[in-house]
mmCIF file of C-alpha atoms in Angstrom:
data_model
loop_
_atom_site.group_PDB
_atom_site.id
_atom_site.type_symbol
_atom_site.label_atom_id
_atom_site.label_comp_id
_atom_site.label_asym_id
_atom_site.label_seq_id
_atom_site.Cartn_x
_atom_site.Cartn_y
_atom_site.Cartn_z
ATOM 1 C CA MET J 15 -24.865 -6.589 3.040
ATOM 2 C CA GLU J 16 -25.968 -3.064 2.069
ATOM 3 C CA THR J 17 -25.049 -1.774 -1.396
ATOM 4 C CA LEU J 18 -23.949 1.841 -1.656
ATOM 5 C CA SER J 19 -24.596 3.788 -4.837
ATOM 6 C CA ARG J 20 -21.788 5.674 -6.525
ATOM 7 C CA ARG J 21 -23.468 8.916 -5.493
ATOM 8 C CA ALA J 22 -23.560 7.779 -1.851
ATOM 9 C CA LEU J 23 -19.864 6.959 -2.058
ATOM 10 C CA ASN J 24 -19.253 10.389 -3.529
ATOM 11 C CA ARG J 25 -21.021 12.109 -0.651
ATOM 12 C CA ALA J 26 -19.177 10.001 1.914
ATOM 13 C CA THR J 27 -15.877 10.947 0.294
ATOM 14 C CA LEU J 28 -16.757 14.642 0.250
ATOM 15 C CA GLU J 29 -17.791 14.562 3.905
ATOM 16 C CA ARG J 30 -14.624 12.849 5.072
ATOM 17 C CA GLN J 31 -12.461 15.023 2.859
ATOM 18 C CA VAL J 32 -14.070 18.133 4.435
ATOM 19 C CA LEU J 33 -15.555 19.281 1.129
ATOM 20 C CA LEU J 34 -19.275 19.464 1.887
ATOM 21 C CA ARG J 35 -18.660 22.625 3.913
ATOM 22 C CA ARG J 36 -15.601 24.511 5.068
ATOM 23 C CA ALA J 37 -14.584 23.478 8.556
ATOM 24 C CA LYS J 38 -13.580 25.602 11.514
ATOM 25 C CA MET J 39 -10.619 23.503 12.573
ATOM 26 C CA SER J 40 -6.915 24.114 12.830
ATOM 27 C CA ALA J 41 -4.581 23.265 9.975
ATOM 28 C CA PHE J 42 -2.866 20.701 12.233
ATOM 29 C CA ASP J 43 -6.150 18.938 13.025
ATOM 30 C CA ALA J 44 -7.116 18.954 9.350
ATOM 31 C CA ILE J 45 -3.802 17.413 8.267
ATOM 32 C CA GLU J 46 -4.222 14.714 10.891
ATOM 33 C CA HIS J 47 -7.864 14.052 9.977
ATOM 34 C CA LEU J 48 -7.109 13.891 6.228
ATOM 35 C CA ALA J 49 -4.318 11.329 6.719
ATOM 36 C CA GLY J 50 -1.839 13.811 5.336
ATOM 37 C CA LEU J 51 -1.751 15.877 2.158
ATOM 38 C CA GLN J 52 -0.104 15.288 -1.211
ATOM 39 C CA ALA J 53 3.129 17.302 -1.226
ATOM 40 C CA GLN J 54 5.328 16.219 -4.125
ATOM 41 C CA ALA J 55 5.351 19.900 -5.080
ATOM 42 C CA PRO J 56 5.987 22.495 -2.339
ATOM 43 C CA PHE J 57 2.688 24.375 -2.245
ATOM 44 C CA PRO J 58 -0.298 22.099 -3.050
ATOM 45 C CA PRO J 59 -0.932 21.474 0.683
ATOM 46 C CA TYR J 60 -1.715 25.166 1.130
ATOM 47 C CA PHE J 61 -4.349 24.992 -1.615
ATOM 48 C CA ALA J 62 -5.771 21.779 -0.131
ATOM 49 C CA LEU J 63 -6.285 23.506 3.214
ATOM 50 C CA TRP J 64 -7.710 26.657 1.584
ATOM 51 C CA SER J 65 -10.367 24.488 -0.091
ATOM 52 C CA ARG J 66 -11.384 22.886 3.185
ATOM 53 C CA LEU J 67 -10.904 25.309 6.068
ATOM 54 C CA ALA J 68 -12.656 28.545 6.917
ATOM 55 C CA GLY J 69 -10.237 31.455 6.992
ATOM 56 C CA PHE J 70 -7.081 29.427 6.389
ATOM 57 C CA GLN J 71 -3.919 31.533 5.968
ATOM 58 C CA PRO J 72 -0.547 30.234 4.720
ATOM 59 C CA ALA J 73 1.299 31.427 7.822
ATOM 60 C CA GLU J 74 -0.484 28.787 9.898
ATOM 61 C CA LEU J 75 0.962 25.913 7.867
ATOM 62 C CA ALA J 76 4.361 27.594 7.578
ATOM 63 C CA GLU J 77 4.542 27.772 11.379
ATOM 64 C CA LEU J 78 3.705 24.079 11.685
ATOM 65 C CA LEU J 79 6.572 23.203 9.329
ATOM 66 C CA GLU J 80 9.038 25.472 11.089
ATOM 67 C CA SER J 81 8.058 24.166 14.533
ATOM 68 C CA ARG J 82 8.408 20.578 13.218
ATOM 69 C CA ARG J 83 4.870 19.602 14.201
ATOM 70 C CA VAL J 84 4.303 18.592 10.569
ATOM 71 C CA VAL J 85 6.877 17.327 8.084
ATOM 72 C CA ARG J 86 7.288 16.631 4.379
ATOM 73 C CA ILE J 87 8.523 13.090 3.813
ATOM 74 C CA ALA J 88 8.298 10.341 1.188
ATOM 75 C CA LEU J 89 5.615 7.935 2.388
ATOM 76 C CA MET J 90 2.672 6.379 0.584
ATOM 77 C CA ARG J 91 3.215 5.313 -3.045
ATOM 78 C CA GLY J 92 6.800 6.542 -2.835
ATOM 79 C CA THR J 93 5.630 10.171 -3.040
ATOM 80 C CA VAL J 94 6.189 13.086 -0.697
ATOM 81 C CA HIS J 95 3.350 13.775 1.729
ATOM 82 C CA LEU J 96 2.846 16.443 4.355
ATOM 83 C CA VAL J 97 1.830 14.720 7.587
ATOM 84 C CA THR J 98 1.981 15.248 11.319
ATOM 85 C CA ALA J 99 5.285 14.271 12.892
ATOM 86 C CA ALA J 100 3.540 11.470 14.797
ATOM 87 C CA ASP J 101 2.045 10.025 11.620
ATOM 88 C CA ALA J 102 5.389 10.177 9.830
ATOM 89 C CA LEU J 103 7.001 8.212 12.674
ATOM 90 C CA ALA J 104 4.185 5.645 12.567
ATOM 91 C CA TRP J 105 3.770 5.254 8.817
ATOM 92 C CA ARG J 106 7.267 5.253 7.348
ATOM 93 C CA PRO J 107 8.029 1.796 8.850
ATOM 94 C CA VAL J 108 4.785 0.430 7.337
ATOM 95 C CA VAL J 109 5.618 1.596 3.805
ATOM 96 C CA GLN J 110 9.383 1.032 4.037
ATOM 97 C CA ARG J 111 9.038 -2.012 1.784
ATOM 98 C CA ILE J 112 8.311 0.383 -1.117
ATOM 99 C CA TYR J 113 11.763 1.876 -0.717
ATOM 100 C CA ASP J 114 13.526 -1.433 -0.116
ATOM 101 C CA ARG J 115 12.048 -2.793 -3.347
ATOM 102 C CA ASP J 116 12.942 0.343 -5.271
ATOM 103 C CA LEU J 117 16.611 0.102 -4.293
ATOM 104 C CA LYS J 118 16.717 -3.326 -5.942
ATOM 105 C CA GLN J 119 14.672 -2.435 -9.033
ATOM 106 C CA ASN J 120 15.189 1.257 -9.815
ATOM 107 C CA THR J 121 16.267 1.540 -13.447
ATOM 108 C CA LEU J 122 18.504 4.551 -12.816
ATOM 109 C CA HIS J 123 20.235 3.541 -9.588
ATOM 110 C CA ALA J 124 19.906 -0.171 -8.749
ATOM 111 C CA ALA J 125 22.873 -1.345 -10.827
ATOM 112 C CA ALA J 126 25.214 1.316 -9.423
ATOM 113 C CA LEU J 127 24.234 0.376 -5.863
ATOM 114 C CA ALA J 128 24.108 -3.413 -6.221
ATOM 115 C CA ASP J 129 27.597 -4.127 -4.854
ATOM 116 C CA LEU J 130 27.414 -1.725 -1.911
ATOM 117 C CA ASP J 131 26.472 -2.537 1.658
ATOM 118 C CA HIS J 132 23.317 -0.431 1.868
ATOM 119 C CA SER J 133 23.222 -0.438 5.667
ATOM 120 C CA THR J 134 26.776 0.878 5.926
ATOM 121 C CA VAL J 135 26.146 3.673 3.425
ATOM 122 C CA ALA J 136 22.900 4.604 5.210
ATOM 123 C CA SER J 137 24.698 4.734 8.575
ATOM 124 C CA ALA J 138 27.310 7.062 7.100
ATOM 125 C CA ALA J 139 24.576 9.274 5.657
ATOM 126 C CA ARG J 140 22.882 9.467 9.052
ATOM 127 C CA GLU J 141 26.153 10.566 10.673
ATOM 128 C CA LEU J 142 26.590 13.297 8.060
ATOM 129 C CA LEU J 143 23.050 14.559 8.647
ATOM 130 C CA ARG J 144 23.538 14.679 12.419
ATOM 131 C CA ARG J 145 25.748 17.709 11.773
ATOM 132 C CA GLY J 146 22.825 19.516 10.160
ATOM 133 C CA PRO J 147 20.485 19.304 7.149
ATOM 134 C CA LEU J 148 22.190 18.849 3.781
ATOM 135 C CA PRO J 149 21.023 19.353 0.198
ATOM 136 C CA GLY J 150 20.753 16.096 -1.719
ATOM 137 C CA THR J 151 23.674 17.025 -3.974
ATOM 138 C CA ALA J 152 25.939 17.748 -1.014
ATOM 139 C CA LEU J 153 24.929 14.551 0.774
ATOM 140 C CA GLY J 154 25.692 12.473 -2.314
ATOM 141 C CA ALA J 155 29.007 14.230 -2.882
ATOM 142 C CA GLU J 156 30.109 13.527 0.694
ATOM 143 C CA LEU J 157 29.189 9.856 0.383
ATOM 144 C CA ALA J 158 31.007 9.622 -2.954
ATOM 145 C CA ARG J 159 34.257 10.448 -1.137
ATOM 146 C CA THR J 160 34.084 6.945 0.351
ATOM 147 C CA TRP J 161 32.077 4.840 -2.117
ATOM 148 C CA ASP J 162 32.717 4.445 -5.838
ATOM 149 C CA ALA J 163 29.221 5.185 -7.097
ATOM 150 C CA PRO J 164 27.500 8.213 -8.660
ATOM 151 C CA ALA J 165 26.625 10.843 -6.072
ATOM 152 C CA THR J 166 23.005 10.894 -7.274
ATOM 153 C CA SER J 167 22.716 7.140 -6.693
ATOM 154 C CA LEU J 168 24.182 7.437 -3.202
ATOM 155 C CA THR J 169 21.661 10.161 -2.366
ATOM 156 C CA HIS J 170 18.927 7.886 -3.691
ATOM 157 C CA LEU J 171 20.154 5.115 -1.405
ATOM 158 C CA ALA J 172 20.075 7.432 1.601
ATOM 159 C CA ARG J 173 16.521 8.521 0.766
ATOM 160 C CA GLY J 174 15.475 4.892 0.444
ATOM 161 C CA ARG J 175 17.044 3.524 3.606
ATOM 162 C CA LEU J 176 16.554 6.524 5.877
ATOM 163 C CA PRO J 177 13.322 8.389 6.748
ATOM 164 C CA LEU J 178 14.474 11.727 5.343
ATOM 165 C CA VAL J 179 12.335 14.833 5.779
ATOM 166 C CA GLN J 180 12.602 17.889 3.555
ATOM 167 C CA THR J 181 13.441 20.771 5.857
ATOM 168 C CA PRO J 182 12.371 24.450 5.711
ATOM 169 C CA PRO J 183 12.595 26.910 4.075
ATOM 170 C CA ARG J 184 11.500 24.384 1.432
ATOM 171 C CA ALA J 185 7.681 24.598 1.151
ATOM 172 C CA ILE J 186 7.376 27.745 3.263
ATOM 173 C CA TRP J 187 4.805 29.978 1.541
ATOM 174 C CA GLY J 188 6.389 32.946 -0.167
ATOM 175 C CA LYS J 189 9.918 31.569 0.149
ATOM 176 C CA ALA J 190 12.159 29.575 -2.156
ATOM 177 C CA GLY J 191 14.421 26.833 -0.913
ATOM 178 C CA GLN J 192 16.312 23.904 -2.359
ATOM 179 C CA THR J 193 15.563 20.427 -1.072
ATOM 180 C CA THR J 194 17.579 19.771 2.079
ATOM 181 C CA TYR J 195 17.323 16.643 4.172
ATOM 182 C CA ALA J 196 17.373 15.593 7.809
ATOM 183 C CA CYS J 197 16.539 12.257 9.457
ATOM 184 C CA LEU J 198 12.948 12.288 10.687
ATOM 185 C CA ASP J 199 13.653 10.911 14.146
ATOM 186 C CA GLU J 200 16.530 13.350 14.705
ATOM 187 C CA TRP J 201 14.467 16.248 13.315
ATOM 188 C CA VAL J 202 11.445 15.741 15.576
ATOM 189 C CA GLY J 203 13.251 14.180 18.540
ATOM 190 C CA ALA J 204 11.303 10.917 18.724
ATOM 191 C CA PRO J 205 11.854 7.323 17.570
ATOM 192 C CA LEU J 206 10.053 5.584 14.740
ATOM 193 C CA SER J 207 7.183 3.324 15.778
ATOM 194 C CA PRO J 208 6.905 -0.426 15.139
ATOM 195 C CA PRO J 209 4.973 -1.116 11.894
ATOM 196 C CA ALA J 210 1.189 -1.132 12.468
ATOM 197 C CA PRO J 211 -0.579 -1.655 9.114
ATOM 198 C CA ALA J 212 -4.018 -2.005 10.722
ATOM 199 C CA GLU J 213 -3.738 1.532 12.078
ATOM 200 C CA LEU J 214 -2.784 2.778 8.617
ATOM 201 C CA ILE J 215 -5.916 1.133 7.181
ATOM 202 C CA SER J 216 -8.085 2.720 9.889
ATOM 203 C CA ARG J 217 -6.697 6.175 9.194
ATOM 204 C CA TYR J 218 -7.284 5.776 5.473
ATOM 205 C CA LEU J 219 -10.903 4.735 6.005
ATOM 206 C CA ARG J 220 -11.513 7.657 8.348
ATOM 207 C CA ALA J 221 -10.326 10.058 5.637
ATOM 208 C CA PHE J 222 -11.446 8.275 2.445
ATOM 209 C CA GLY J 223 -13.867 5.450 3.235
ATOM 210 C CA PRO J 224 -15.895 3.436 2.639
ATOM 211 C CA ALA J 225 -13.380 1.854 0.282
ATOM 212 C CA THR J 226 -12.163 -1.446 -1.122
ATOM 213 C CA VAL J 227 -8.922 -3.147 -0.164
ATOM 214 C CA ALA J 228 -7.685 -2.211 -3.646
ATOM 215 C CA ASP J 229 -8.400 1.448 -2.856
ATOM 216 C CA VAL J 230 -6.396 1.268 0.369
ATOM 217 C CA GLN J 231 -3.508 -0.422 -1.413
ATOM 218 C CA THR J 232 -3.542 2.147 -4.213
ATOM 219 C CA TRP J 233 -3.261 4.957 -1.674
ATOM 220 C CA ALA J 234 -0.617 3.246 0.430
ATOM 221 C CA GLY J 235 1.379 1.767 -2.436
ATOM 222 C CA ILE J 236 1.744 -1.588 -0.671
ATOM 223 C CA THR J 237 0.006 -4.941 -1.071
ATOM 224 C CA ARG J 238 -1.263 -7.762 1.162
ATOM 225 C CA LEU J 239 -3.440 -5.396 3.169
ATOM 226 C CA GLY J 240 -6.460 -7.644 2.607
ATOM 227 C CA GLU J 241 -4.994 -10.094 5.110
ATOM 228 C CA VAL J 242 -4.723 -7.331 7.678
ATOM 229 C CA ALA J 243 -8.210 -5.974 6.984
ATOM 230 C CA SER J 244 -9.778 -9.426 7.368
ATOM 231 C CA SER J 245 -8.681 -9.502 11.006
ATOM 232 C CA MET J 246 -10.062 -6.043 11.797
ATOM 233 C CA ASP J 247 -13.477 -5.163 13.222
ATOM 234 C CA LEU J 248 -14.866 -3.291 10.213
ATOM 235 C CA ARG J 249 -18.256 -2.478 8.750
ATOM 236 C CA ARG J 250 -18.764 -3.939 5.277
ATOM 237 C CA TYR J 251 -20.836 -2.756 2.307
ATOM 238 C CA ARG J 252 -20.979 -3.505 -1.413
ATOM 239 C CA ASP J 253 -20.354 -1.037 -4.225
ATOM 240 C CA PRO J 254 -22.551 -0.983 -7.392
ATOM 241 C CA ASP J 255 -20.200 -3.528 -9.033
ATOM 242 C CA GLY J 256 -20.454 -5.972 -6.133
ATOM 243 C CA ARG J 257 -17.045 -5.272 -4.625
ATOM 244 C CA GLU J 258 -16.684 -5.317 -0.851
ATOM 245 C CA LEU J 259 -16.274 -1.925 0.783
ATOM 246 C CA LEU J 260 -14.677 -1.514 4.190
ATOM 247 C CA ASP J 261 -15.423 1.144 6.779
ATOM 248 C CA LEU J 262 -14.910 1.896 10.436
ATOM 249 C CA PRO J 263 -17.870 0.628 12.496
ATOM 250 C CA GLU J 264 -18.442 3.955 14.231
ATOM 251 C CA LEU J 265 -18.710 5.945 10.990
ATOM 252 C CA THR J 266 -21.802 6.431 8.860
ATOM 253 C CA VAL J 267 -22.505 7.445 5.282
ATOM 254 C CA PRO J 268 -24.428 10.679 4.609
ATOM 255 C CA ASP J 269 -27.597 10.744 2.561
ATOM 256 C CA GLU J 270 -26.773 10.689 -1.138
ATOM 257 C CA ASP J 271 -28.940 13.762 -1.697
ATOM 258 C CA VAL J 272 -26.869 15.973 0.623
ATOM 259 C CA PRO J 273 -25.993 19.114 -1.410
ATOM 260 C CA ALA J 274 -22.399 19.364 -2.591
ATOM 261 C CA PRO J 275 -21.397 22.979 -3.297
ATOM 262 C CA PRO J 276 -19.146 23.809 -6.264
ATOM 263 C CA ARG J 277 -15.478 23.850 -5.252
ATOM 264 C CA LEU J 278 -12.006 24.529 -6.562
ATOM 265 C CA LEU J 279 -9.520 21.861 -5.505
ATOM 266 C CA GLY J 280 -5.798 22.510 -5.591
ATOM 267 C CA PRO J 281 -3.154 20.824 -7.742
ATOM 268 C CA PHE J 282 -2.334 17.241 -6.708
ATOM 269 C CA ASP J 283 -5.404 17.096 -4.466
ATOM 270 C CA GLN J 284 -5.447 13.714 -2.757
ATOM 271 C CA MET J 285 -9.147 13.174 -3.388
ATOM 272 C CA VAL J 286 -8.519 12.449 -7.080
ATOM 273 C CA LEU J 287 -5.443 10.270 -6.444
ATOM 274 C CA SER J 288 -6.295 7.989 -3.533
ATOM 275 C CA TYR J 289 -8.556 5.291 -5.000
ATOM 276 C CA ALA J 290 -8.125 2.339 -7.348
ATOM 277 C CA ASP J 291 -11.581 3.213 -8.706
ATOM 278 C CA ARG J 292 -11.701 6.991 -8.915
ATOM 279 C CA THR J 293 -15.076 7.200 -10.626
ATOM 280 C CA ARG J 294 -16.700 8.174 -7.336
ATOM 281 C CA VAL J 295 -15.166 11.651 -7.921
ATOM 282 C CA ILE J 296 -13.861 11.772 -11.518
ATOM 283 C CA SER J 297 -14.680 9.932 -14.742
ATOM 284 C CA ASP J 298 -11.963 7.978 -16.499
ATOM 285 C CA THR J 299 -12.240 10.345 -19.480
ATOM 286 C CA TYR J 300 -11.812 13.481 -17.392
ATOM 287 C CA ARG J 301 -9.027 11.923 -15.343
ATOM 288 C CA LYS J 302 -6.869 11.756 -18.466
ATOM 289 C CA ARG J 303 -7.376 15.498 -18.975
ATOM 290 C CA VAL J 304 -6.496 16.391 -15.389
ATOM 291 C CA ILE J 305 -3.482 14.114 -14.834
ATOM 292 C CA SER J 306 -0.640 14.399 -17.358
ATOM 293 C CA HIS J 307 1.529 11.539 -18.622
ATOM 294 C CA ASN J 308 4.377 12.658 -16.341
ATOM 295 C CA GLY J 309 2.169 12.689 -13.265
ATOM 296 C CA LEU J 310 1.327 16.390 -12.951
ATOM 297 C CA VAL J 311 -2.157 16.960 -11.526
ATOM 298 C CA LYS J 312 -3.997 20.182 -12.284
ATOM 299 C CA GLY J 313 -6.198 22.110 -9.912
ATOM 300 C CA THR J 314 -9.756 20.972 -10.557
ATOM 301 C CA LEU J 315 -13.334 22.233 -10.663
ATOM 302 C CA LEU J 316 -15.877 20.294 -8.639
ATOM 303 C CA VAL J 317 -19.630 20.478 -9.367
ATOM 304 C CA ASP J 318 -22.112 18.204 -7.599
ATOM 305 C CA GLY J 319 -19.136 16.359 -6.152
ATOM 306 C CA GLN J 320 -17.614 15.429 -9.511
ATOM 307 C CA VAL J 321 -14.541 16.840 -11.262
ATOM 308 C CA CYS J 322 -15.712 18.706 -14.352
ATOM 309 C CA GLY J 323 -12.736 20.842 -15.389
ATOM 310 C CA PHE J 324 -9.516 22.449 -14.248
ATOM 311 C CA TRP J 325 -8.137 25.851 -13.292
ATOM 312 C CA GLU J 326 -4.762 27.585 -13.614
ATOM 313 C CA ILE J 327 -3.340 30.814 -12.234
ATOM 314 C CA LYS J 328 -1.147 32.951 -14.469
ATOM 315 C CA ALA J 329 0.525 35.789 -12.603
ATOM 316 C CA THR J 330 3.043 38.527 -13.164
ATOM 317 C CA ARG J 331 4.372 40.922 -10.550
ATOM 318 C CA LYS J 332 1.370 43.223 -11.035
ATOM 319 C CA ALA J 333 -1.476 41.143 -12.473
ATOM 320 C CA ALA J 334 -2.945 37.763 -11.569
ATOM 321 C CA VAL J 335 -5.442 35.881 -13.717
ATOM 322 C CA ILE J 336 -7.183 32.627 -12.863
ATOM 323 C CA GLU J 337 -8.485 30.699 -15.874
ATOM 324 C CA LEU J 338 -11.305 28.174 -15.549
ATOM 325 C CA SER J 339 -11.597 25.426 -18.177
ATOM 326 C CA PRO J 340 -14.792 23.392 -17.687
ATOM 327 C CA PHE J 341 -15.098 20.189 -19.701
ATOM 328 C CA GLU J 342 -18.859 20.555 -20.131
ATOM 329 C CA LYS J 343 -21.553 23.212 -20.161
ATOM 330 C CA LEU J 344 -22.349 24.179 -16.583
ATOM 331 C CA GLY J 345 -25.495 25.649 -15.136
ATOM 332 C CA LYS J 346 -25.444 29.398 -14.534
ATOM 333 C CA ARG J 347 -25.651 29.059 -10.761
ATOM 334 C CA ASP J 348 -22.792 26.532 -10.601
ATOM 335 C CA LEU J 349 -20.602 28.567 -12.939
ATOM 336 C CA ALA J 350 -21.255 31.736 -10.960
ATOM 337 C CA ALA J 351 -20.289 29.932 -7.729
ATOM 338 C CA LEU J 352 -17.062 28.651 -9.295
ATOM 339 C CA GLU J 353 -16.142 32.093 -10.635
ATOM 340 C CA LYS J 354 -16.813 33.684 -7.253
ATOM 341 C CA SER J 355 -14.634 31.090 -5.540
ATOM 342 C CA ALA J 356 -11.958 31.544 -8.209
ATOM 343 C CA GLY J 357 -11.869 35.271 -7.532
ATOM 344 C CA GLU J 358 -11.331 34.600 -3.836
ATOM 345 C CA LEU J 359 -8.649 32.019 -4.557
ATOM 346 C CA VAL J 360 -6.555 34.168 -6.884
ATOM 347 C CA LYS J 361 -6.578 37.054 -4.417
ATOM 348 C CA TRP J 362 -5.542 34.697 -1.625
ATOM 349 C CA ALA J 363 -2.801 33.011 -3.651
ATOM 350 C CA GLU J 364 -1.391 36.153 -5.276
ATOM 351 C CA ALA J 365 -1.850 38.683 -2.499
ATOM 352 C CA ALA J 366 0.892 40.975 -3.833
ATOM 353 C CA ALA J 367 -0.716 41.493 -7.254
ATOM 354 C CA GLU J 368 -2.330 44.832 -8.065
ATOM 355 C CA THR J 369 -5.072 43.551 -10.362
ATOM 356 C CA TYR J 370 -7.060 40.328 -10.556
ATOM 357 C CA ASP J 371 -9.217 38.681 -13.191
ATOM 358 C CA VAL J 372 -11.258 35.521 -13.630
ATOM 359 C CA ARG J 373 -11.566 34.124 -17.146
ATOM 360 C CA THR J 374 -13.728 31.163 -18.111
ATOM 361 C CA HIS J 375 -13.023 29.280 -21.315
ATOM 362 C CA PRO J 376 -15.912 27.641 -23.185
ATOM 363 C CA PRO J 377 -15.953 23.832 -23.064
ATOM 364 C CA GLU J 378 -14.036 22.187 -25.901
#
């Protein structure tokens, strides 16, 4: 069995995450290829597509959300993802066990919901949402008219038992909108699919492989996928620590010496979140500086395929500044490439500003 170096795994990840070169593909095709985008905040998916696609403009993703071809829904790991409508219909049944378990164990809500018939409450919530999308507070308040439980807990139950999408104008670029919910199948006009965990594994490997079973399970947030993978026709490698790596048989791994241009990745980029062993793209030391204790993930700097710092935009109505904070001394050519890309990013993200600046802080 062939052993892949960490650098080879890095280059494979960059290729499948469309980070070796910007692609000329539609936003829809990119979202499908990437197995969705992290979306627990409204706008990181826009930055993820900017990093990967040539000429991407926010209006393209906004139109996909408004036309319901893509949706924002809680899926893998219990977090909100932006995925195609078809993938949402296919994947929510596979990861539903995350939400079933949470309703029994959640420290804030489980006790308040323990004596309720969850199916009955969920059916009532679905009927309410058939009249039109509702904010979470309004949905909970309506349910509290019938059930003696906190409105916030009843909303939590509805989110756990029903495949609720967050509807526009939430996450439409340039607009503000509170979180309002609709049932996925009602919203897109199609039924949920029977659970197919093997297909979920295949889609992960196409976007993130080669990878271990532990990597797949970390991304998905569910266990016992090793049993499923063992029955699949997969290519197998070893990583430098001797762990088995899985991959689709039709896919190959690029040469480890393929150049990897410096990049700016957006906040919550899935590449730094979707592995049990993230050292293929970020060291354990740097990971602690990028991901906060409460789960916030900064936009990152990528040099030679590895995270080596973070960036932040600070904007007023007239001025926009992007600050780069590398963790180590960078070569002049790499730093110049990052600063050039940062200048393009801040102008793209803050198009209404009158002045722009790029500031680089010395490594601490």
